[in-house]
XYZ file of C-alpha atoms in Angstrom:
619
model
C -0.029 0.271 -0.084
C 1.557 3.433 -0.657
C 0.014 7.003 0.132
C 0.354 9.957 -2.311
C 2.212 13.351 -1.168
C 4.540 15.492 -1.436
C 8.365 14.929 -0.431
C 7.691 17.702 2.147
C 4.470 16.283 3.086
C 6.146 12.775 3.162
C 9.134 14.083 5.314
C 6.701 16.311 7.931
C 4.926 12.809 8.226
C 8.112 10.479 8.458
C 10.274 12.789 11.223
C 6.706 12.995 13.641
C 6.585 9.151 13.820
C 10.243 8.402 14.598
C 10.991 7.478 18.261
C 13.389 7.012 20.586
C 14.246 4.367 23.371
C 16.236 4.283 26.361
C 16.414 2.196 29.234
C 12.880 1.093 28.328
C 11.961 5.170 28.508
C 10.145 5.508 24.637
C 9.722 9.267 23.812
C 9.325 11.206 20.613
C 12.185 12.096 18.652
C 11.605 15.156 16.481
C 9.327 17.462 19.240
C 9.584 20.556 16.405
C 10.637 22.286 13.806
C 11.719 25.879 13.982
C 11.346 27.895 10.245
C 11.593 30.854 8.641
C 10.003 30.998 5.497
C 10.823 32.190 1.929
C 10.754 31.246 -1.613
C 13.029 27.902 -0.922
C 10.775 26.212 1.158
C 7.140 28.023 1.780
C 5.323 25.788 -0.553
C 7.135 23.130 1.036
C 7.538 21.908 4.156
C 5.589 25.568 4.798
C 3.021 23.977 3.272
C 3.414 20.681 5.161
C 4.015 22.321 8.781
C 0.373 23.910 7.668
C -1.177 21.127 6.158
C -0.232 18.918 9.791
C -0.165 20.707 12.454
C -1.365 18.510 14.662
C 1.972 16.577 13.866
C 4.658 18.480 13.827
C 4.479 21.636 16.126
C 5.629 24.883 14.200
C 8.136 27.690 16.413
C 8.297 30.728 14.428
C 12.403 32.268 14.989
C 13.940 35.849 13.813
C 17.709 34.112 12.823
C 18.309 31.669 11.445
C 21.529 30.384 13.442
C 19.401 31.582 16.219
C 17.060 28.594 15.370
C 19.645 26.336 15.737
C 21.035 27.667 18.914
C 17.351 27.008 19.661
C 17.763 23.331 18.562
C 20.746 22.807 20.655
C 19.818 23.877 23.560
C 16.581 22.281 23.701
C 18.924 18.786 22.569
C 20.858 19.018 25.426
C 19.163 19.694 27.899
C 16.675 16.417 26.487
C 20.256 14.267 26.945
C 20.131 14.337 22.926
C 17.026 12.309 23.635
C 14.807 14.826 21.696
C 15.619 16.564 19.075
C 14.341 20.020 16.741
C 14.326 20.184 13.104
C 14.883 23.792 11.445
C 14.240 24.588 7.743
C 14.996 27.434 6.107
C 14.684 29.156 2.732
C 17.404 28.978 0.063
C 20.674 31.351 -0.645
C 21.093 33.322 3.484
C 18.548 31.596 5.278
C 20.966 28.506 4.317
C 24.112 29.832 5.072
C 22.779 30.883 7.898
C 22.414 27.989 9.135
C 26.395 27.284 8.977
C 27.602 29.048 12.241
C 24.971 26.647 14.401
C 25.947 23.482 12.915
C 29.043 23.636 13.601
C 28.787 24.447 17.143
C 25.899 21.461 16.962
C 28.564 18.851 15.798
C 31.297 20.273 17.562
C 29.877 19.605 21.149
C 28.492 16.218 19.904
C 24.291 17.647 20.092
C 21.768 16.310 16.939
C 19.664 18.766 15.199
C 17.883 18.530 12.142
C 18.475 20.884 9.675
C 16.652 21.140 6.713
C 17.570 24.106 4.550
C 15.603 25.147 0.802
C 17.718 24.634 -2.437
C 17.916 25.773 -6.045
C 15.620 24.313 -7.999
C 17.220 20.085 -8.999
C 15.142 20.011 -12.840
C 17.299 23.412 -13.127
C 13.368 25.238 -15.415
C 15.152 28.531 -14.412
C 19.047 28.886 -14.110
C 20.497 31.047 -12.133
C 17.185 31.146 -9.850
C 17.088 33.799 -7.233
C 20.077 33.710 -4.785
C 21.792 31.217 -6.849
C 25.303 30.067 -6.543
C 26.549 29.998 -10.032
C 29.674 27.487 -10.185
C 31.440 27.313 -13.401
C 33.083 24.226 -12.837
C 30.535 22.383 -11.106
C 26.250 22.393 -11.837
C 24.881 20.182 -9.189
C 26.945 22.680 -6.537
C 25.111 25.054 -4.132
C 25.538 27.310 -1.393
C 24.412 24.294 0.883
C 27.840 22.274 0.131
C 29.175 24.911 2.681
C 27.355 22.526 5.228
C 29.147 19.412 4.327
C 33.002 20.342 7.090
C 29.720 20.862 9.655
C 27.434 17.967 9.201
C 27.625 14.794 10.770
C 25.537 13.434 7.537
C 24.459 15.504 4.455
C 22.347 14.576 1.721
C 20.958 16.274 -1.293
C 17.311 15.488 -2.478
C 17.047 15.727 -5.739
C 14.688 12.762 -6.366
C 11.029 12.347 -4.361
C 11.949 8.163 -4.096
C 16.120 9.348 -2.589
C 14.242 10.693 0.507
C 13.225 7.270 1.725
C 17.061 6.032 2.303
C 18.648 9.753 3.271
C 15.596 10.200 5.759
C 16.528 6.458 7.558
C 20.042 7.480 7.242
C 19.708 10.606 8.679
C 17.523 9.357 12.166
C 19.827 7.007 12.860
C 23.039 9.615 13.022
C 21.039 11.694 14.948
C 20.203 8.261 17.799
C 23.442 7.612 17.476
C 25.430 8.656 20.493
C 28.650 7.984 18.918
C 28.353 9.681 15.886
C 25.396 12.622 16.687
C 25.910 15.952 15.262
C 24.001 18.317 13.333
C 22.371 16.570 10.459
C 21.482 18.227 6.603
C 19.107 17.446 4.088
C 19.170 19.822 1.592
C 15.884 20.009 -0.149
C 15.447 21.682 -4.148
C 12.539 23.721 -3.926
C 10.911 21.995 -6.890
C 11.223 18.535 -5.209
C 9.970 19.318 -2.259
C 6.171 20.219 -3.822
C 6.736 16.713 -6.172
C 4.056 14.052 -5.112
C 5.082 10.830 -4.841
C 3.463 7.306 -3.411
C 5.351 6.612 -0.723
C 5.470 3.360 0.993
C 3.249 3.475 4.228
C 6.393 1.353 5.584
C 7.985 4.205 5.214
C 5.216 6.495 7.259
C 5.000 4.084 10.136
C 5.747 4.971 13.400
C 9.595 3.673 14.057
C 11.431 3.384 17.462
C 15.863 3.682 17.379
C 17.306 2.362 20.246
C 20.047 4.783 22.012
C 21.974 1.694 22.000
C 24.583 1.472 25.844
C 27.376 -0.362 24.397
C 29.152 -2.605 27.216
C 33.371 -2.447 27.565
C 35.934 -4.739 25.897
C 36.707 -7.534 28.790
C 40.254 -6.644 27.559
C 40.051 -2.785 27.702
C 37.753 -3.123 31.112
C 40.819 -5.378 32.352
C 43.964 -3.343 31.241
C 41.869 -0.171 32.805
C 41.197 -2.023 36.182
C 44.467 -3.095 36.522
C 45.952 0.739 35.780
C 43.339 2.672 38.485
C 44.389 -0.416 40.986
C 48.276 0.719 40.337
C 47.516 3.700 40.717
C 48.891 6.588 43.634
C 46.718 9.593 42.461
C 44.617 8.935 40.345
C 41.770 11.479 38.760
C 38.724 12.164 37.213
C 37.600 14.703 34.343
C 34.476 14.078 33.884
C 32.892 15.679 30.719
C 29.592 16.200 29.009
C 29.500 12.403 27.973
C 28.761 11.963 32.149
C 25.432 13.655 31.813
C 24.442 12.681 27.969
C 24.562 9.305 29.234
C 22.778 9.894 32.687
C 25.444 8.450 34.388
C 25.808 10.932 37.320
C 25.269 7.934 39.445
C 27.416 5.401 38.420
C 30.150 8.501 38.461
C 28.881 9.132 41.973
C 29.422 5.420 43.404
C 32.865 4.855 41.191
C 34.361 7.760 43.004
C 33.455 7.487 46.905
C 33.947 3.516 46.453
C 37.884 3.762 45.004
C 38.479 7.394 46.541
C 38.645 9.741 43.895
C 38.632 13.306 42.864
C 36.154 13.894 40.396
C 37.406 17.070 38.440
C 34.737 18.442 35.643
C 34.978 20.143 31.913
C 32.884 22.880 31.055
C 30.424 20.452 29.288
C 30.763 18.256 32.673
C 30.027 20.685 35.351
C 27.774 19.686 37.658
C 27.741 15.788 37.658
C 28.704 15.539 41.080
C 26.897 18.702 43.392
C 29.535 21.132 44.051
C 29.441 19.984 48.125
C 30.087 16.123 47.435
C 33.484 15.504 48.682
C 34.766 13.754 45.809
C 33.952 17.288 43.750
C 36.895 18.819 43.068
C 35.283 21.906 40.354
C 36.276 22.443 37.308
C 39.854 21.811 35.245
C 42.321 23.536 33.426
C 42.825 27.105 32.245
C 39.596 28.294 34.046
C 39.677 25.758 36.558
C 40.273 25.756 40.287
C 43.650 25.676 42.595
C 42.339 22.677 43.801
C 41.416 20.434 40.723
C 44.879 21.721 38.848
C 46.535 21.233 41.728
C 45.459 17.401 41.661
C 46.474 17.568 38.158
C 49.576 17.955 38.430
C 50.316 15.406 40.518
C 47.875 12.751 39.208
C 50.238 9.548 38.040
C 46.678 8.369 36.495
C 43.906 10.204 34.785
C 40.807 8.744 33.653
C 38.948 10.831 31.146
C 34.968 10.049 30.903
C 33.465 11.133 28.362
C 35.552 14.116 27.285
C 36.925 15.190 24.057
C 40.020 16.803 26.296
C 40.735 20.103 24.922
C 42.957 22.552 24.759
C 41.609 24.956 28.146
C 40.697 21.366 29.552
C 44.418 19.984 29.011
C 45.944 24.067 29.551
C 46.900 23.435 26.108
C 49.206 20.302 27.090
C 51.026 21.955 30.035
C 49.039 20.869 32.803
C 49.211 17.283 33.613
C 52.726 15.624 34.822
C 54.883 14.215 32.385
C 54.683 10.671 33.278
C 50.703 10.913 34.498
C 49.271 8.141 32.329
C 45.369 7.615 30.814
C 42.663 6.024 30.688
C 39.823 7.260 28.286
C 36.098 6.232 28.854
C 34.159 7.086 25.967
C 31.416 6.208 23.670
C 33.772 6.861 20.524
C 37.148 5.347 19.402
C 38.254 8.662 18.150
C 38.190 10.211 21.979
C 38.922 7.515 23.754
C 42.654 7.196 22.016
C 43.511 10.594 23.069
C 46.483 11.606 25.129
C 47.734 7.817 23.876
C 45.406 6.575 26.388
C 44.007 3.202 27.225
C 40.949 3.432 25.434
C 37.456 1.893 27.568
C 35.425 2.478 24.253
C 31.490 1.861 26.414
C 28.580 3.971 27.150
C 29.586 6.092 29.771
C 27.297 4.579 32.611
C 27.414 0.960 31.508
C 31.975 1.561 31.873
C 31.860 3.817 35.629
C 29.653 0.684 36.280
C 31.240 -2.488 34.914
C 35.008 -0.338 36.892
C 33.526 -0.308 40.380
C 32.457 -3.781 39.823
C 35.722 -5.321 39.348
C 37.963 -2.593 41.609
C 36.955 -4.454 44.717
C 37.773 -3.119 47.999
C 37.005 0.519 48.844
C 39.809 3.134 49.563
C 39.186 6.631 51.678
C 40.021 9.988 49.303
C 38.443 12.785 50.092
C 40.418 14.292 53.052
C 43.671 14.564 50.733
C 41.512 17.865 49.266
C 39.511 18.621 51.314
C 41.703 21.701 52.772
C 42.593 22.656 49.423
C 39.042 22.432 49.028
C 38.190 24.733 51.933
C 40.696 27.142 50.791
C 39.054 27.552 47.083
C 34.982 27.457 48.462
C 37.045 30.713 50.844
C 38.474 32.284 47.690
C 35.254 32.130 45.910
C 33.443 33.785 48.800
C 35.690 36.870 48.990
C 34.894 36.707 45.003
C 31.235 36.501 45.519
C 30.930 38.799 48.761
C 30.291 43.075 47.904
C 32.245 45.211 50.232
C 29.162 47.452 50.346
C 25.087 46.627 48.961
C 25.698 50.446 47.846
C 28.081 49.437 45.525
C 27.916 48.943 41.846
C 29.013 44.783 41.732
C 31.225 43.213 39.566
C 30.873 40.193 37.701
C 31.869 37.852 40.109
C 29.361 39.450 42.663
C 26.451 39.181 39.800
C 27.537 35.539 40.042
C 27.383 35.799 43.885
C 24.156 37.356 43.985
C 22.816 34.511 41.878
C 24.268 31.886 43.848
C 22.116 33.026 47.040
C 19.251 32.690 44.943
C 19.363 29.649 43.433
C 17.845 26.566 43.451
C 18.426 22.853 41.990
C 15.866 24.245 39.216
C 17.346 26.811 37.762
C 19.076 26.298 34.688
C 22.284 29.387 33.404
C 22.981 29.100 30.090
C 26.554 31.318 29.101
C 28.685 30.620 25.770
C 31.525 33.518 25.917
C 33.498 36.385 27.106
C 34.781 36.010 30.599
C 31.518 34.708 31.695
C 32.319 31.129 31.276
C 35.802 31.377 32.995
C 34.201 32.813 36.263
C 31.401 30.671 35.898
C 33.866 27.687 35.954
C 36.174 28.572 38.720
C 33.220 30.277 41.125
C 29.700 28.537 40.002
C 28.513 26.325 42.799
C 26.114 23.499 40.551
C 23.519 22.249 42.547
C 22.295 19.671 40.136
C 23.442 17.327 36.595
C 21.826 19.834 34.628
C 22.088 23.328 36.410
C 25.150 24.687 34.763
C 24.811 24.733 30.471
C 27.457 26.282 28.971
C 28.107 26.048 25.582
C 32.057 25.912 25.689
C 32.664 23.365 22.805
C 32.649 26.261 20.163
C 32.135 28.873 22.653
C 29.632 31.192 20.332
C 28.795 34.801 20.738
C 25.190 35.109 20.308
C 24.266 31.486 21.581
C 22.759 32.155 25.010
C 19.273 34.136 24.488
C 18.417 31.642 21.682
C 19.311 28.712 24.136
C 17.676 29.811 26.593
C 14.786 29.918 24.820
C 14.953 26.055 23.623
C 15.939 24.634 27.156
C 12.928 26.374 28.185
C 11.006 23.955 25.635
C 12.432 21.043 26.860
C 11.691 21.937 30.584
C 9.207 23.689 31.352
C 8.673 25.767 34.662
C 12.275 25.660 35.640
C 13.641 28.876 35.907
C 16.104 29.583 32.861
C 18.603 31.906 33.204
C 20.826 33.078 30.245
C 24.008 35.194 31.373
C 25.305 37.553 29.056
C 27.789 40.500 28.314
C 26.921 43.124 26.450
C 28.943 42.167 23.042
C 27.292 39.075 23.039
C 23.774 40.782 23.552
C 24.522 43.006 20.410
C 25.546 39.766 18.390
C 22.336 37.443 18.795
C 18.783 39.725 20.938
C 16.240 38.522 18.481
C 14.768 35.325 19.836
C 13.651 37.827 22.638
C 10.972 38.004 20.636
C 10.225 35.128 20.035
C 10.420 34.043 23.851
C 7.757 37.069 23.803
C 5.597 35.474 21.406
C 5.455 32.102 23.204
C 5.224 33.390 26.411
C 8.583 32.096 27.565
C 9.606 33.375 30.737
C 13.320 33.506 30.521
C 15.431 35.428 32.472
C 18.216 37.823 30.559
C 20.678 39.163 32.763
C 22.977 41.377 31.069
C 26.699 42.634 31.900
C 27.401 45.988 30.994
C 31.541 46.560 30.780
C 31.085 48.823 27.423
C 33.084 46.023 25.130
C 34.800 42.976 25.090
C 36.023 41.779 28.834
C 38.016 38.299 27.982
C 39.034 39.808 24.892
C 40.201 42.304 25.798
C 42.233 41.158 28.508
C 43.986 38.532 26.522
C 44.828 41.814 24.333
C 46.548 42.720 26.841
C 48.484 40.068 28.102
C 50.008 39.258 24.583
C 51.239 42.248 23.305
C 47.698 43.613 21.388
C 47.361 46.373 24.303
C 43.081 46.038 24.228
C 43.271 46.814 20.263
C 39.485 47.306 19.077
C 37.807 45.547 22.234
C 35.910 48.539 23.931
C 32.824 50.426 22.936
C 34.026 54.373 23.018
C 33.499 57.107 20.776
C 36.176 57.911 18.677
C 38.039 60.434 20.381
C 40.086 63.606 17.857
C 43.072 61.916 16.621
C 41.001 58.674 15.833
C 41.668 56.532 18.467
C 38.911 55.154 20.867
C 39.588 56.429 24.340
C 36.501 58.538 24.163
C 33.519 57.792 26.983
C 31.803 54.507 26.564
C 28.680 54.577 23.411
C 25.699 56.124 24.663
C 23.788 52.902 23.710
C 21.261 51.941 25.942
C 21.011 47.822 25.607
C 17.794 47.477 28.212
C 15.959 49.994 26.430
C 16.823 47.638 23.105
C 15.377 45.143 25.558
C 12.601 46.624 26.435
C 11.506 47.335 23.257
C 11.849 43.441 21.672
C 9.308 43.209 24.377
C 10.821 41.994 27.386
C 9.591 43.296 30.834
C 13.228 45.021 31.751
C 14.991 45.763 35.427
C 17.423 48.260 35.923
C 19.941 47.942 38.469
C 22.590 50.300 39.966
C 23.662 48.849 43.006
C 24.017 45.369 44.684
C 20.803 45.795 46.760
C 18.552 46.563 43.394
C 20.228 43.701 41.376
C 19.350 41.107 44.497
C 15.952 42.774 44.505
C 15.708 42.704 40.411
C 17.153 39.118 40.058
C 14.695 38.036 43.054
C 11.794 39.887 40.806
C 13.133 38.281 37.977
C 13.061 34.431 39.473
C 9.276 35.078 40.224
C 8.216 36.100 36.778
C 5.941 34.951 34.064
C 6.865 37.004 31.555
C 10.362 37.212 29.921
C 12.254 39.434 32.242
C 15.660 41.359 31.473
C 17.674 41.991 34.501
C 20.197 45.274 33.409
C 23.306 45.919 35.445
C 26.725 47.795 34.768
C 29.758 46.149 36.346
C 32.400 47.510 38.448
C 35.687 45.808 36.651
C 37.998 43.685 39.131
C 40.910 45.416 39.335
C 39.348 48.294 41.658
C 37.330 45.277 44.119
C 37.565 41.383 44.899
C 37.390 39.938 41.786
C 38.017 36.216 40.497
C 41.064 34.271 41.561
C 43.386 34.353 38.046
C 43.388 31.220 36.019
C 45.018 28.193 37.438
C 47.097 27.138 34.493
C 48.655 28.231 31.212
C 46.525 28.745 27.926
C 48.306 28.561 24.667
C 47.698 31.740 22.639
C 50.784 32.808 20.569
C 52.347 36.439 20.807
C 53.909 37.583 17.741
C 57.745 36.781 18.141
C 59.625 40.211 16.522
C 57.991 43.476 17.693
C 59.084 47.560 18.271
C 56.310 47.440 20.876
C 57.331 46.936 24.473
C 53.870 45.090 25.668
C 54.703 42.976 22.806
C 58.026 42.089 23.325
C 57.518 40.976 27.025
C 54.519 39.028 26.258
C 56.450 36.596 23.708
C 58.691 36.330 26.568
C 56.361 35.113 29.119
C 54.906 33.016 26.298
C 58.107 31.595 25.830
C 58.736 30.695 29.216
C 55.134 28.643 28.911
C 55.999 27.350 25.548
C 59.074 24.836 27.208
C 56.759 22.767 29.751
C 53.887 22.037 26.723
C 54.126 18.271 26.336
C 52.479 15.388 24.048
C 51.611 12.480 26.110
C 52.700 9.508 24.119
């Protein structure tokens, strides 16, 4: 039996019938589609969404990149078991997806991209917005999405959708392969009718696998752990996506292991658990980094070992061995590690069962952890409630207010470093910092996606002024859909993070301040007369302005209880004049000019040469 539908109609019905199942829990895979319509998708996917509103909910976006960020936020909050699709027109609508696709793939988060494409049959050539490539007639702008997609196909015939759609869902639901998936849809093919097999449109369930460790790899891992005198766990986002927090806690408690966390892994243990030692690497805590320097076995669980985590290869002892538990062999073999290729929960459980007798641990680092908490308290505490807060004190005010229900979202600027060092995560999914791609403009649309995935929970988007200016458009979507996200805008008149880095590498904060030009053409004048609070209000948000710590505490409490999208706007004091966060506890490699006439650059190069000698490859 067959059903006659257009390609777009068949695709919508197919997606609505796909489900995931893990640990006996079955749920729908694609729960909604984001879209901005233009020629290339309005008569295809657009018409199909109108045709089947009961099958596929629709969310209206304002910026194509932001729609992907919202979908990524939704997928991350759903632990990769539920996703959103994103449809765009051809041309700029499609190319605007590239940054979001890269972010999704770098972070191993599933999102389905459905960009319109130019005519497959070429009745009009070139059509509006078509890229003409003289040496390749089949190329379109959508080919930009190939390197940032885990799966890519262009559907030039109706029947080609069947294997492509199945392959797309296979990748989206595979924890070892997932990321952005792109099905480019020529506008004429979208609207073409075809007789579809009923089996293609029937409900289908995809089991999200939990591979168990190989016996030989497990035996080698157990021997390494038993022989280690100073082991350290580095927990990444894979622990959360596996739902392996309890298994990690059991292993850490039984084996007496300190648990340091990457940006994606922070929160896998609550901050007050004795085995939690905080963030690791360039943005980590002194406790975690001291343990890392002394560790003879580093057990990576669900982490990619990025340069921030490893302090660009300078953090760990030269003789340290690595054991990597990861669902992908690619990541498991990093740092010349002993690989343990498995699902995080299954691997941790197997390690615990094989280890045998428990051993003590937390007393070894308890004093260092208390000292770091005291440093955090100092950074959080203002000298006066009537003073303008620092960025760290903004976090401190929020820290006194939230519970494990609250979700904090951030991605770029100086906030990720302060959060990783200072934030006291109370639940496994409270800390949502996108630091694989560190994409400015992620926070507000991601908050929309998270709010859709976790209705009823307070969702906070923390943004600096630079990030806010990158991508505030989905505020309108939050207003339209009645999502009470809370956006905290920290106004510091420029790029605080890159400004500090610029100064450190001898570039003297060039191009990092938001200031008026002075008569000589420089940027040393007063701050720009830009009112971001008024901008947020013009987009439909309720706005609360805070001038002092006292104002800020009241505004944050008000925002947390708000039932409409609410912005808290605060101008922050620089950390130079009052207590700021502790400095970086480990190095990060940013090459400095090898020759310069400027003294600041010469000095920065000398410092760089001193640090780079400590970099090493673990072989």
